[in-house]
Amino acid sequence: MTALLHVDGVSRRFGGYLALNNASCEIGEGDIHALIGPNGAGKTTLFNVVSGLLRPTVGKVSFKGRDYTGLKPDRVLTMGIARNFQQVRLVRGLSVVENVMIGAHARINRGILGNAAEFFGFSIAEKAAREKARAMLDFVGMAGKSDLQPDELTLVDQRRLEIARALTSEPQLLLLDEPAAGMNPTELLELSALIKRIRKQGLTVLLVEHHMRLVMSIADFITVLSAGSIIAAGTPAVIQRDPAVISAYLGARE
Ligand SMILES: Nc1ncnc2c1ncn2[C@@H]1O[C@H](COP(=O)(O)OP(=O)(O)OP(=O)(O)O)[C@@H](O)[C@H]1O
Ligand SMILES: [Mg+2]
């Protein structure tokens, strides 16, 4: 297994509180890797460190063997790591498709699109970005909703929109923070299929999720955080049987 992402001895302190305590893990290329743990375990904090929103107090993060600790979120995105947000972040006043297009900014000024933008003005690049964003909305199961306003969407569709936006930046690693929150059983199946399709396109997925049935059915590998520390790591079969995990997490929930 080749590791795409290395988290190496990462701690993050908020005042006197240690939200992450010497956490280390590897995310294998092409894997669906789940990060689970009770509320407040530090999962979103780890996502914030990996996506550049937070600097670790101690430790480092490396992507494809390169240490990028301290790199700003827009640079991390350009490097190939995209995310959604547990608390959905959409821009009101922009349509659904325009909200997705925001994600293309990591790519729009590069390569052929960037050249076109310089040559013809931004209209061609914008048109291409709009088409790509629509295609991405189709991909996440939101065909026909491009021209709505974000607040006309259900929370489930708002979460799907964020996935479409993250994909538009053409990442290699996609971070999904509780994408299943609020989903009914049918929507959960659709999400599961979507995550598998994303992986099939060659992406690596790091998934934070409380929904255990979803996690156990799609994850290749699971890392378990509890109170800031990694307490277990392994395949779903191994994690389900781990006594420390059962007492810290699974037993408490199901
Ligand atoms: N910016 C911050 N300032 C102070 N404390 C923070 C900050 N961000 C997170 N924390 C604290 O760090 C701990 C870990 O929070 P985090 O959001 O990473 O947990 P989580 O595992 O994502 O939980 P949940 O499952 O509820 O989303 C919590 O106690 C939280 O209150
Ligand atoms: Mg969280």
mmCIF file of C-alpha atoms and ligand atoms in Angstrom:
data_model
loop_
_atom_site.group_PDB
_atom_site.id
_atom_site.type_symbol
_atom_site.label_atom_id
_atom_site.label_comp_id
_atom_site.label_asym_id
_atom_site.label_seq_id
_atom_site.Cartn_x
_atom_site.Cartn_y
_atom_site.Cartn_z
ATOM 1 C CA MET A 1 0.000 0.000 0.000
ATOM 2 C CA THR A 2 1.275 3.451 -0.883
ATOM 3 C CA ALA A 3 0.277 6.128 1.595
ATOM 4 C CA LEU A 4 -1.084 9.283 0.004
ATOM 5 C CA LEU A 5 -1.362 11.198 3.262
ATOM 6 C CA HIS A 6 0.782 10.890 6.370
ATOM 7 C CA VAL A 7 -0.308 12.407 9.670
ATOM 8 C CA ASP A 8 2.724 12.306 11.862
ATOM 9 C CA GLY A 9 2.579 12.934 15.616
ATOM 10 C CA VAL A 10 -0.015 15.693 15.311
ATOM 11 C CA SER A 11 -1.194 17.483 18.448
ATOM 12 C CA ARG A 12 -3.460 20.492 18.545
ATOM 13 C CA ARG A 13 -4.092 22.517 21.650
ATOM 14 C CA PHE A 14 -6.925 25.009 22.192
ATOM 15 C CA GLY A 15 -5.859 26.988 25.232
ATOM 16 C CA GLY A 16 -5.476 24.381 27.956
ATOM 17 C CA TYR A 17 -7.377 21.721 26.023
ATOM 18 C CA LEU A 18 -5.590 19.094 23.967
ATOM 19 C CA ALA A 19 -8.017 18.325 21.115
ATOM 20 C CA LEU A 20 -5.504 16.099 19.311
ATOM 21 C CA ASN A 21 -2.809 14.234 21.168
ATOM 22 C CA ASN A 22 0.108 12.837 19.161
ATOM 23 C CA ALA A 23 -2.089 11.431 16.402
ATOM 24 C CA SER A 24 -0.419 9.482 13.613
ATOM 25 C CA CYS A 25 -2.043 7.703 10.687
ATOM 26 C CA GLU A 26 -1.545 6.889 7.037
ATOM 27 C CA ILE A 27 -4.183 7.108 4.355
ATOM 28 C CA GLY A 28 -3.527 4.582 1.597
ATOM 29 C CA GLU A 29 -3.926 5.718 -1.978
ATOM 30 C CA GLY A 30 -7.248 4.612 -3.463
ATOM 31 C CA ASP A 31 -8.703 3.666 -0.101
ATOM 32 C CA ILE A 32 -11.955 4.632 1.529
ATOM 33 C CA HIS A 33 -10.571 5.329 4.974
ATOM 34 C CA ALA A 34 -12.994 6.075 7.787
ATOM 35 C CA LEU A 35 -12.192 8.139 10.833
ATOM 36 C CA ILE A 36 -14.582 7.393 13.668
ATOM 37 C CA GLY A 37 -14.885 8.308 17.318
ATOM 38 C CA PRO A 38 -17.271 9.839 19.845
ATOM 39 C CA ASN A 39 -18.389 13.476 19.756
ATOM 40 C CA GLY A 40 -15.526 15.788 20.587
ATOM 41 C CA ALA A 41 -12.885 13.137 19.811
ATOM 42 C CA GLY A 42 -11.011 15.521 17.503
ATOM 43 C CA LYS A 43 -12.137 14.253 14.089
ATOM 44 C CA THR A 44 -13.034 17.649 12.624
ATOM 45 C CA THR A 45 -9.913 19.122 14.223
ATOM 46 C CA LEU A 46 -7.852 16.534 12.339
ATOM 47 C CA PHE A 47 -9.673 17.458 9.108
ATOM 48 C CA ASN A 48 -8.891 21.111 9.830
ATOM 49 C CA VAL A 49 -5.212 20.286 10.222
ATOM 50 C CA VAL A 50 -5.138 18.141 7.065
ATOM 51 C CA SER A 51 -6.961 20.802 4.996
ATOM 52 C CA GLY A 52 -4.750 23.629 6.278
ATOM 53 C CA LEU A 53 -7.395 25.496 8.293
ATOM 54 C CA LEU A 54 -5.498 24.789 11.515
ATOM 55 C CA ARG A 55 -1.812 24.526 12.113
ATOM 56 C CA PRO A 56 -0.867 21.604 14.364
ATOM 57 C CA THR A 57 0.674 22.674 17.659
ATOM 58 C CA VAL A 58 3.124 19.802 17.194
ATOM 59 C CA GLY A 59 3.622 17.306 14.375
ATOM 60 C CA LYS A 60 3.423 17.332 10.623
ATOM 61 C CA VAL A 61 1.281 16.378 7.665
ATOM 62 C CA SER A 62 2.669 15.105 4.360
ATOM 63 C CA PHE A 63 0.961 14.572 1.014
ATOM 64 C CA LYS A 64 2.643 12.294 -1.515
ATOM 65 C CA GLY A 65 5.761 12.347 0.603
ATOM 66 C CA ARG A 66 5.953 16.124 0.828
ATOM 67 C CA ASP A 67 5.665 17.913 4.168
ATOM 68 C CA TYR A 68 3.011 20.634 3.740
ATOM 69 C CA THR A 69 2.471 21.534 7.403
ATOM 70 C CA GLY A 70 1.378 25.164 7.701
ATOM 71 C CA LEU A 71 0.314 25.499 4.055
ATOM 72 C CA LYS A 72 -2.804 27.679 3.715
ATOM 73 C CA PRO A 73 -6.161 26.057 2.788
ATOM 74 C CA ASP A 74 -6.272 27.433 -0.773
ATOM 75 C CA ARG A 75 -2.809 26.018 -1.461
ATOM 76 C CA VAL A 76 -3.746 22.691 0.119
ATOM 77 C CA LEU A 77 -6.782 22.602 -2.187
ATOM 78 C CA THR A 78 -4.630 23.321 -5.238
ATOM 79 C CA MET A 79 -2.233 20.595 -4.113
ATOM 80 C CA GLY A 80 -5.100 18.064 -4.349
ATOM 81 C CA ILE A 81 -6.926 17.869 -1.016
ATOM 82 C CA ALA A 82 -10.568 19.007 -0.972
ATOM 83 C CA ARG A 83 -13.226 18.784 1.718
ATOM 84 C CA ASN A 84 -16.810 19.437 2.681
ATOM 85 C CA PHE A 85 -17.800 21.000 5.985
ATOM 86 C CA GLN A 86 -19.704 19.432 8.864
ATOM 87 C CA GLN A 87 -21.524 22.771 9.160
ATOM 88 C CA VAL A 88 -22.454 23.324 5.515
ATOM 89 C CA ARG A 89 -20.908 26.489 4.035
ATOM 90 C CA LEU A 90 -22.858 27.821 1.074
ATOM 91 C CA VAL A 91 -22.909 31.311 -0.362
ATOM 92 C CA ARG A 92 -26.368 32.838 -0.296
ATOM 93 C CA GLY A 93 -27.188 34.958 -3.334
ATOM 94 C CA LEU A 94 -25.292 32.582 -5.619
ATOM 95 C CA SER A 95 -27.209 29.797 -7.345
ATOM 96 C CA VAL A 96 -26.505 26.126 -6.704
ATOM 97 C CA VAL A 97 -24.311 25.784 -9.813
ATOM 98 C CA GLU A 98 -22.414 28.968 -8.928
ATOM 99 C CA ASN A 99 -21.755 27.578 -5.468
ATOM 100 C CA VAL A 100 -20.247 24.519 -7.117
ATOM 101 C CA MET A 101 -18.159 26.697 -9.459
ATOM 102 C CA ILE A 102 -16.382 28.208 -6.467
ATOM 103 C CA GLY A 103 -14.598 24.876 -6.195
ATOM 104 C CA ALA A 104 -13.131 25.227 -9.668
ATOM 105 C CA HIS A 105 -11.035 28.198 -8.604
ATOM 106 C CA ALA A 106 -8.255 25.840 -7.675
ATOM 107 C CA ARG A 107 -8.089 24.797 -11.316
ATOM 108 C CA ILE A 108 -9.527 27.596 -13.451
ATOM 109 C CA ASN A 109 -6.371 29.665 -13.726
ATOM 110 C CA ARG A 110 -4.228 26.780 -14.745
ATOM 111 C CA GLY A 111 -3.671 24.800 -17.912
ATOM 112 C CA ILE A 112 -5.826 25.158 -20.935
ATOM 113 C CA LEU A 113 -8.654 26.911 -19.120
ATOM 114 C CA GLY A 114 -6.305 29.575 -17.795
ATOM 115 C CA ASN A 115 -4.893 30.175 -21.258
ATOM 116 C CA ALA A 116 -8.365 30.455 -22.705
ATOM 117 C CA ALA A 117 -9.264 32.935 -20.006
ATOM 118 C CA GLU A 118 -6.331 35.140 -20.901
ATOM 119 C CA PHE A 119 -6.988 34.912 -24.602
ATOM 120 C CA PHE A 120 -10.706 35.387 -24.856
ATOM 121 C CA GLY A 121 -11.531 37.008 -21.583
ATOM 122 C CA PHE A 122 -13.187 35.031 -18.826
ATOM 123 C CA SER A 123 -16.425 34.125 -20.597
ATOM 124 C CA ILE A 124 -15.147 30.902 -22.178
ATOM 125 C CA ALA A 125 -13.445 29.775 -19.006
ATOM 126 C CA GLU A 126 -16.562 30.628 -17.048
ATOM 127 C CA LYS A 127 -18.795 28.755 -19.473
ATOM 128 C CA ALA A 128 -16.558 25.694 -19.207
ATOM 129 C CA ALA A 129 -16.538 25.964 -15.424
ATOM 130 C CA ARG A 130 -20.340 26.197 -15.408
ATOM 131 C CA GLU A 131 -20.666 23.111 -17.594
ATOM 132 C CA LYS A 132 -18.253 21.209 -15.419
ATOM 133 C CA ALA A 133 -20.147 22.260 -12.303
ATOM 134 C CA ARG A 134 -23.435 21.068 -13.832
ATOM 135 C CA ALA A 135 -21.838 17.737 -14.710
ATOM 136 C CA MET A 136 -20.614 17.452 -11.137
ATOM 137 C CA LEU A 137 -24.128 18.165 -9.833
ATOM 138 C CA ASP A 138 -25.410 15.335 -12.071
ATOM 139 C CA PHE A 139 -22.670 13.092 -10.684
ATOM 140 C CA VAL A 140 -23.770 13.655 -7.077
ATOM 141 C CA GLY A 141 -27.439 13.102 -7.975
ATOM 142 C CA MET A 142 -28.590 16.723 -8.206
ATOM 143 C CA ALA A 143 -29.458 16.975 -11.884
ATOM 144 C CA GLY A 144 -32.006 19.721 -12.535
ATOM 145 C CA LYS A 145 -31.233 21.660 -9.367
ATOM 146 C CA SER A 146 -28.467 23.882 -10.774
ATOM 147 C CA ASP A 147 -30.461 27.087 -10.888
ATOM 148 C CA LEU A 148 -32.049 26.880 -7.460
ATOM 149 C CA GLN A 149 -30.841 28.991 -4.562
ATOM 150 C CA PRO A 150 -29.002 27.088 -1.828
ATOM 151 C CA ASP A 151 -31.695 27.796 0.753
ATOM 152 C CA GLU A 152 -34.277 26.110 -1.486
ATOM 153 C CA LEU A 153 -32.366 22.842 -0.999
ATOM 154 C CA THR A 154 -32.876 20.291 1.736
ATOM 155 C CA LEU A 155 -29.936 19.876 4.095
ATOM 156 C CA VAL A 156 -29.180 16.549 2.406
ATOM 157 C CA ASP A 157 -28.901 18.251 -0.997
ATOM 158 C CA GLN A 158 -26.808 21.031 0.556
ATOM 159 C CA ARG A 159 -24.383 18.341 1.695
ATOM 160 C CA ARG A 160 -24.375 16.809 -1.790
ATOM 161 C CA LEU A 161 -23.686 20.261 -3.240
ATOM 162 C CA GLU A 162 -20.621 20.564 -1.029
ATOM 163 C CA ILE A 163 -19.356 17.232 -2.311
ATOM 164 C CA ALA A 164 -19.870 18.438 -5.900
ATOM 165 C CA ARG A 165 -17.977 21.619 -5.091
ATOM 166 C CA ALA A 166 -15.096 19.718 -3.548
ATOM 167 C CA LEU A 167 -14.915 17.399 -6.576
ATOM 168 C CA THR A 168 -14.799 20.330 -8.999
ATOM 169 C CA SER A 169 -11.301 21.165 -7.774
ATOM 170 C CA GLU A 170 -10.204 17.718 -9.086
ATOM 171 C CA PRO A 171 -8.696 16.541 -5.805
ATOM 172 C CA GLN A 172 -6.783 13.329 -5.247
ATOM 173 C CA LEU A 173 -7.906 13.185 -1.648
ATOM 174 C CA LEU A 174 -11.464 14.014 -0.637
ATOM 175 C CA LEU A 175 -12.263 14.675 3.021
ATOM 176 C CA LEU A 176 -15.911 14.094 3.936
ATOM 177 C CA ASP A 177 -17.010 15.246 7.378
ATOM 178 C CA GLU A 178 -20.283 13.533 8.343
ATOM 179 C CA PRO A 179 -21.844 13.557 4.871
ATOM 180 C CA ALA A 180 -24.633 11.186 5.994
ATOM 181 C CA ALA A 181 -25.978 13.451 8.729
ATOM 182 C CA GLY A 182 -29.756 13.697 8.451
ATOM 183 C CA MET A 183 -30.078 11.129 5.663
ATOM 184 C CA ASN A 184 -32.903 8.592 5.443
ATOM 185 C CA PRO A 185 -32.162 4.956 4.471
ATOM 186 C CA THR A 186 -32.622 5.576 0.729
ATOM 187 C CA GLU A 187 -30.354 8.617 0.827
ATOM 188 C CA LEU A 188 -27.766 6.614 2.770
ATOM 189 C CA LEU A 189 -27.694 3.993 0.015
ATOM 190 C CA GLU A 190 -27.283 6.740 -2.585
ATOM 191 C CA LEU A 191 -24.436 8.271 -0.573
ATOM 192 C CA SER A 192 -22.754 4.922 -0.232
ATOM 193 C CA ALA A 193 -22.972 4.413 -4.006
ATOM 194 C CA LEU A 194 -21.694 7.945 -4.602
ATOM 195 C CA ILE A 195 -18.644 7.453 -2.376
ATOM 196 C CA LYS A 196 -17.866 4.214 -4.199
ATOM 197 C CA ARG A 197 -18.189 5.977 -7.564
ATOM 198 C CA ILE A 198 -15.837 8.694 -6.334
ATOM 199 C CA ARG A 199 -13.259 6.093 -5.389
ATOM 200 C CA LYS A 200 -13.736 4.366 -8.726
ATOM 201 C CA GLN A 201 -12.665 7.614 -10.388
ATOM 202 C CA GLY A 202 -9.305 7.145 -8.684
ATOM 203 C CA LEU A 203 -9.814 9.346 -5.636
ATOM 204 C CA THR A 204 -8.884 8.517 -2.087
ATOM 205 C CA VAL A 205 -11.597 9.246 0.469
ATOM 206 C CA LEU A 206 -11.179 10.070 4.141
ATOM 207 C CA LEU A 207 -14.587 9.823 5.743
ATOM 208 C CA VAL A 208 -15.700 10.993 9.177
ATOM 209 C CA GLU A 209 -19.013 9.334 9.961
ATOM 210 C CA HIS A 210 -21.091 8.321 12.930
ATOM 211 C CA HIS A 211 -23.262 6.076 10.819
ATOM 212 C CA MET A 212 -21.665 2.728 11.635
ATOM 213 C CA ARG A 213 -23.507 0.591 9.115
ATOM 214 C CA LEU A 214 -22.338 2.898 6.319
ATOM 215 C CA VAL A 215 -18.773 2.963 7.637
ATOM 216 C CA MET A 216 -18.517 -0.790 8.098
ATOM 217 C CA SER A 217 -19.945 -1.465 4.638
ATOM 218 C CA ILE A 218 -17.702 0.854 2.605
ATOM 219 C CA ALA A 219 -14.464 1.470 4.531
ATOM 220 C CA ASP A 220 -11.296 -0.407 3.607
ATOM 221 C CA PHE A 221 -9.613 0.806 6.748
ATOM 222 C CA ILE A 222 -10.752 2.537 9.932
ATOM 223 C CA THR A 223 -8.914 4.780 12.362
ATOM 224 C CA VAL A 224 -10.538 5.373 15.737
ATOM 225 C CA LEU A 225 -10.059 8.575 17.691
ATOM 226 C CA SER A 226 -11.103 8.983 21.298
ATOM 227 C CA ALA A 227 -10.481 12.123 23.355
ATOM 228 C CA GLY A 228 -7.796 13.303 20.927
ATOM 229 C CA SER A 229 -5.846 10.041 20.757
ATOM 230 C CA ILE A 230 -5.899 7.283 18.177
ATOM 231 C CA ILE A 231 -6.953 4.182 20.071
ATOM 232 C CA ALA A 232 -7.246 1.693 17.209
ATOM 233 C CA ALA A 233 -6.680 1.251 13.491
ATOM 234 C CA GLY A 234 -7.545 -1.641 11.215
ATOM 235 C CA THR A 235 -10.027 -3.188 8.849
ATOM 236 C CA PRO A 236 -13.751 -3.007 9.698
ATOM 237 C CA ALA A 237 -13.665 -6.651 10.855
ATOM 238 C CA VAL A 238 -10.810 -5.915 13.258
ATOM 239 C CA ILE A 239 -12.264 -2.645 14.543
ATOM 240 C CA GLN A 240 -15.679 -4.186 15.249
ATOM 241 C CA ARG A 241 -14.016 -6.691 17.576
ATOM 242 C CA ASP A 242 -11.604 -4.287 19.302
ATOM 243 C CA PRO A 243 -12.526 -4.083 23.015
ATOM 244 C CA ALA A 244 -11.162 -0.534 23.398
ATOM 245 C CA VAL A 245 -13.293 0.624 20.468
ATOM 246 C CA ILE A 246 -16.370 -1.133 21.750
ATOM 247 C CA SER A 247 -16.103 0.496 25.152
ATOM 248 C CA ALA A 248 -15.095 3.938 23.835
ATOM 249 C CA TYR A 249 -17.528 4.141 21.007
ATOM 250 C CA LEU A 250 -19.543 1.312 19.564
ATOM 251 C CA GLY A 251 -20.899 0.103 22.885
ATOM 252 C CA ALA A 252 -21.953 3.600 23.790
ATOM 253 C CA ARG A 253 -23.915 4.035 20.576
ATOM 254 C CA GLU A 254 -25.382 0.801 19.352
HETATM 255 N N1 LIG B 1 -11.532 26.353 17.534
HETATM 256 C C1 LIG B 1 -11.669 25.708 18.705
HETATM 257 N N2 LIG B 1 -11.465 26.332 19.893
HETATM 258 C C2 LIG B 1 -11.588 25.677 21.058
HETATM 259 N N3 LIG B 1 -11.925 24.382 21.167
HETATM 260 C C3 LIG B 1 -12.141 23.701 20.041
HETATM 261 C C4 LIG B 1 -12.040 24.321 18.751
HETATM 262 N N4 LIG B 1 -12.312 23.390 17.801
HETATM 263 C C5 LIG B 1 -12.579 22.254 18.477
HETATM 264 N N5 LIG B 1 -12.486 22.438 19.799
HETATM 265 C C6 LIG B 1 -12.690 21.410 20.844
HETATM 266 O O1 LIG B 1 -11.875 20.306 20.521
HETATM 267 C C7 LIG B 1 -12.566 19.087 20.773
HETATM 268 C C8 LIG B 1 -12.609 18.276 19.504
HETATM 269 O O2 LIG B 1 -13.526 18.880 18.623
HETATM 270 P P1 LIG B 1 -13.844 18.321 17.166
HETATM 271 O O3 LIG B 1 -14.780 19.260 16.540
HETATM 272 O O4 LIG B 1 -12.586 18.040 16.460
HETATM 273 O O5 LIG B 1 -14.559 16.944 17.530
HETATM 274 P P2 LIG B 1 -15.275 15.898 16.579
HETATM 275 O O6 LIG B 1 -14.627 14.589 16.813
HETATM 276 O O7 LIG B 1 -15.329 16.403 15.199
HETATM 277 O O8 LIG B 1 -16.735 15.829 17.217
HETATM 278 P P3 LIG B 1 -18.190 15.691 16.514
HETATM 279 O O9 LIG B 1 -18.386 14.218 16.274
HETATM 280 O O10 LIG B 1 -19.123 16.203 17.534
HETATM 281 O O11 LIG B 1 -18.200 16.489 15.259
HETATM 282 C C9 LIG B 1 -13.934 19.470 21.311
HETATM 283 O O12 LIG B 1 -13.897 19.399 22.713
HETATM 284 C C10 LIG B 1 -14.111 20.889 20.830
HETATM 285 O O13 LIG B 1 -14.928 21.622 21.718
HETATM 286 MG MG MG B 2 -16.800 16.975 13.926
#
